[in-house]
CSV table of C-alpha atoms in Angstrom, one decimal:
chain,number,residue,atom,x,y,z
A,1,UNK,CA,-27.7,-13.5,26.5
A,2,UNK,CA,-23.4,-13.4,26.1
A,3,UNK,CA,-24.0,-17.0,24.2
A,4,UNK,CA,-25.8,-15.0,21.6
A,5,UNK,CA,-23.0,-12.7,21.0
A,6,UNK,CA,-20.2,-14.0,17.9
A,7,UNK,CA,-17.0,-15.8,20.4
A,8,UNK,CA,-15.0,-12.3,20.0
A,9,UNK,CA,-17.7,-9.9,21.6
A,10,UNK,CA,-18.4,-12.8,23.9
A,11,UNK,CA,-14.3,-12.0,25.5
A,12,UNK,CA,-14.9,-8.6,25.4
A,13,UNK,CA,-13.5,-7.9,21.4
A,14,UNK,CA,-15.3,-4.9,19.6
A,15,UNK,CA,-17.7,-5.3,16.6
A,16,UNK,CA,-16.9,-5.1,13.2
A,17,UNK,CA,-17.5,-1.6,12.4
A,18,UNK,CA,-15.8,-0.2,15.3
A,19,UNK,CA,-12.7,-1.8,13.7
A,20,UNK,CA,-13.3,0.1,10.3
A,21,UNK,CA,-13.8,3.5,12.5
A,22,UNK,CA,-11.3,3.4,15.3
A,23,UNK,CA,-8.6,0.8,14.5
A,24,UNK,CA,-5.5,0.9,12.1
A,25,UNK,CA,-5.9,-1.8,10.0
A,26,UNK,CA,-2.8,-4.8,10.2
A,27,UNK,CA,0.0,-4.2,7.9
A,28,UNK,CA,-0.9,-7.4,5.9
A,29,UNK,CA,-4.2,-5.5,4.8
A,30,UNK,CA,-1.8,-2.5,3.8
A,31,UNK,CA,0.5,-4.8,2.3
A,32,UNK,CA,-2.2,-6.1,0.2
A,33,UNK,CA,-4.3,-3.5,-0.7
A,34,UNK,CA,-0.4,-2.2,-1.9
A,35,UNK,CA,-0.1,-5.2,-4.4
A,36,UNK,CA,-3.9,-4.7,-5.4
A,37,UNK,CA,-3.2,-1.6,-6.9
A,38,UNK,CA,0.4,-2.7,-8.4
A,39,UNK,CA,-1.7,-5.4,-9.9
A,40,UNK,CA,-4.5,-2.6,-11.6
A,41,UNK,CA,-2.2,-1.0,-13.5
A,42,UNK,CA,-1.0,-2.3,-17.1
A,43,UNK,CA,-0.2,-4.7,-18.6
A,44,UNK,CA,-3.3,-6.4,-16.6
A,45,UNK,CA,-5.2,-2.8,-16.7
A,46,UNK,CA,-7.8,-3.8,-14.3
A,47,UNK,CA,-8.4,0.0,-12.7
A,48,UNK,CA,-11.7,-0.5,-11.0
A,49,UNK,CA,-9.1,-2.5,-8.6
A,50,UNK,CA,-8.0,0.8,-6.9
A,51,UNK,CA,-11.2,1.7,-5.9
A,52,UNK,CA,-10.7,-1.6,-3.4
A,53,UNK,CA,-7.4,-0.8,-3.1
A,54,UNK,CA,-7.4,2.8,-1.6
A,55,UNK,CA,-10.7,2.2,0.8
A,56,UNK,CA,-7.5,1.0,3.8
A,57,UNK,CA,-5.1,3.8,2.7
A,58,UNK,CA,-7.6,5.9,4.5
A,59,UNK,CA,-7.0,4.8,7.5
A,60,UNK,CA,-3.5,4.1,7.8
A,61,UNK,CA,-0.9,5.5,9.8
A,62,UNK,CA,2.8,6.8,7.9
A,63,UNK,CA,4.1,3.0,8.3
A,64,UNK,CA,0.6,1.4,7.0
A,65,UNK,CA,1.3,4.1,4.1
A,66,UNK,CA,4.7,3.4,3.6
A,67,UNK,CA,4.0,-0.5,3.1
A,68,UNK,CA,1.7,0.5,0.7
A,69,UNK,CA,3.3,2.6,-1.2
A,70,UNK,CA,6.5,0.1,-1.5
A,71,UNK,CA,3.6,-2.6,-2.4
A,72,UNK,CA,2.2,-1.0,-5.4
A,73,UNK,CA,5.2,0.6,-6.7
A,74,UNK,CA,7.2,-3.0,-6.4
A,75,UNK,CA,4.6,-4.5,-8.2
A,76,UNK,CA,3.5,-1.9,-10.4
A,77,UNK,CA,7.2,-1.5,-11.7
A,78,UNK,CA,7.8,-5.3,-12.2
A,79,UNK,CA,9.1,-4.4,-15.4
A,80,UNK,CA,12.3,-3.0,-14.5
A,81,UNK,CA,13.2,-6.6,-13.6
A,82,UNK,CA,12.9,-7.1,-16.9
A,83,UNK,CA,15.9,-4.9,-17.9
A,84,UNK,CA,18.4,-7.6,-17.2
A,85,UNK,CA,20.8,-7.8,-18.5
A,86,UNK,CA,22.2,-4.4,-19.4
A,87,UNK,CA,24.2,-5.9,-22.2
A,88,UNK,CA,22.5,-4.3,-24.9
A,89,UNK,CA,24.1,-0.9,-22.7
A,90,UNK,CA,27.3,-1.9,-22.3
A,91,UNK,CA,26.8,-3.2,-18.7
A,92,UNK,CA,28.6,-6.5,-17.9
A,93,UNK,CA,26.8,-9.0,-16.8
A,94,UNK,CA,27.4,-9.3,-13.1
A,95,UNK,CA,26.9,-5.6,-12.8
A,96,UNK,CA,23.5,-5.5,-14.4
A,97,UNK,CA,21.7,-7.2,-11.8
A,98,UNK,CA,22.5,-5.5,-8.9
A,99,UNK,CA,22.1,-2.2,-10.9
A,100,UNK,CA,18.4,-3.5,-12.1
A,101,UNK,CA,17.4,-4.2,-8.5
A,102,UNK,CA,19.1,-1.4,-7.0
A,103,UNK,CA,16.3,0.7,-9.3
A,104,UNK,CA,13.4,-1.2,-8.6
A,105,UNK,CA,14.4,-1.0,-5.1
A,106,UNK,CA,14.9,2.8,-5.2
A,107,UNK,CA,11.6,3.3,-6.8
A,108,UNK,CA,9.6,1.4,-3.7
A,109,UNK,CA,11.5,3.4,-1.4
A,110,UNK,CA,11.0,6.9,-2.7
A,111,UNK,CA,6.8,5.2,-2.8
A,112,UNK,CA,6.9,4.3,0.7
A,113,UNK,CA,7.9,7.9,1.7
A,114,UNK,CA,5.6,9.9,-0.8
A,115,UNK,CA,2.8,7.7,0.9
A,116,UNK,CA,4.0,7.5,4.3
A,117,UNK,CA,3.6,10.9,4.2
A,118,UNK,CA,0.7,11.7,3.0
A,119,UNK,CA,-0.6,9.3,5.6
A,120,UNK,CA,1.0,11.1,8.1
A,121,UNK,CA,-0.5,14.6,6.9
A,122,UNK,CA,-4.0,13.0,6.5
A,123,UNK,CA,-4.1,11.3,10.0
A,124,UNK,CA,-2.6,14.6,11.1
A,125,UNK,CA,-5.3,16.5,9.9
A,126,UNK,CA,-8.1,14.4,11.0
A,127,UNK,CA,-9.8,11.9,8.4
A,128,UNK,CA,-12.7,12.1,9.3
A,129,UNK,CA,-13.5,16.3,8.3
A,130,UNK,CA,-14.4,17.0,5.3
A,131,UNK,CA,-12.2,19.4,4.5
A,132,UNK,CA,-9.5,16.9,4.9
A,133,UNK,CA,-11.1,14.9,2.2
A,134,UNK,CA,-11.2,17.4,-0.4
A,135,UNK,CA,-7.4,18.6,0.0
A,136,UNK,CA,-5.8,15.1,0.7
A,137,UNK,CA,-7.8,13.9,-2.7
């Protein structure tokens, strides 16, 4: 009977769907779910992609938020990047890089804690009511 079972469950792993329901998932999923919806926005303007990209943010615990967060701000905001150089404001040239970083930077931190937060109050709260479904949307 065990030599039916998939190698995992054979060891003593849990199914599938009791990884969905119980488990946080890894931080690479959180990572990339992050960059999935950075990648939605414009100028690619794929939005159906957040509906993928926000099924793990349900799950996730403040860090799993926070790398989330910091993934789809970074990559939503790839643009700033684009600001160097600051010649055109006046900004030498050895300033303007560390300047147009330091932003882009600042932006995936202040991310990561808005959405490690609100990670943290929804796993708080309990996911699985209801009522924290209607307020945490």
């Amino acid at each position: 009977m065990r030599h039916d079972l998939p190698l995992g469950l054979r060891h003593g792993g849990r199914p599938l769907k009791s990884w969905l329901t119980t488990a946080e998932p890894p931080w690479w999923l959180a990572f990339l779910a992050g960059g999935l919806a950075g990648l939605a926005l414009p100028p690619l303007g794929w939005p159906w992609l957040l509906w993928i990209a926000l099924v793990p943010l349900w799950r996730l615990s403040w860090r799993g938020g926070a790398v989330w967060g910091a993934a789809a701000v970074l990559v939503s905001h790839r643009w700033l990047l684009a600001l160097h150089p600051l010649d055109w404001l006046g900004v030498p040239g050895l300033l303007s890089a560390p300047l147009v970083i330091g932003l882009w930077l600042i932006c995936g931190v202040a991310a990561a804690l808005l959405v490690g937060l609100w990670c943290a109050l929804v796993q708080r709260a309990g996911p699985a009511r209801l009522s924290t479904a209607l307020s945490a949307a």
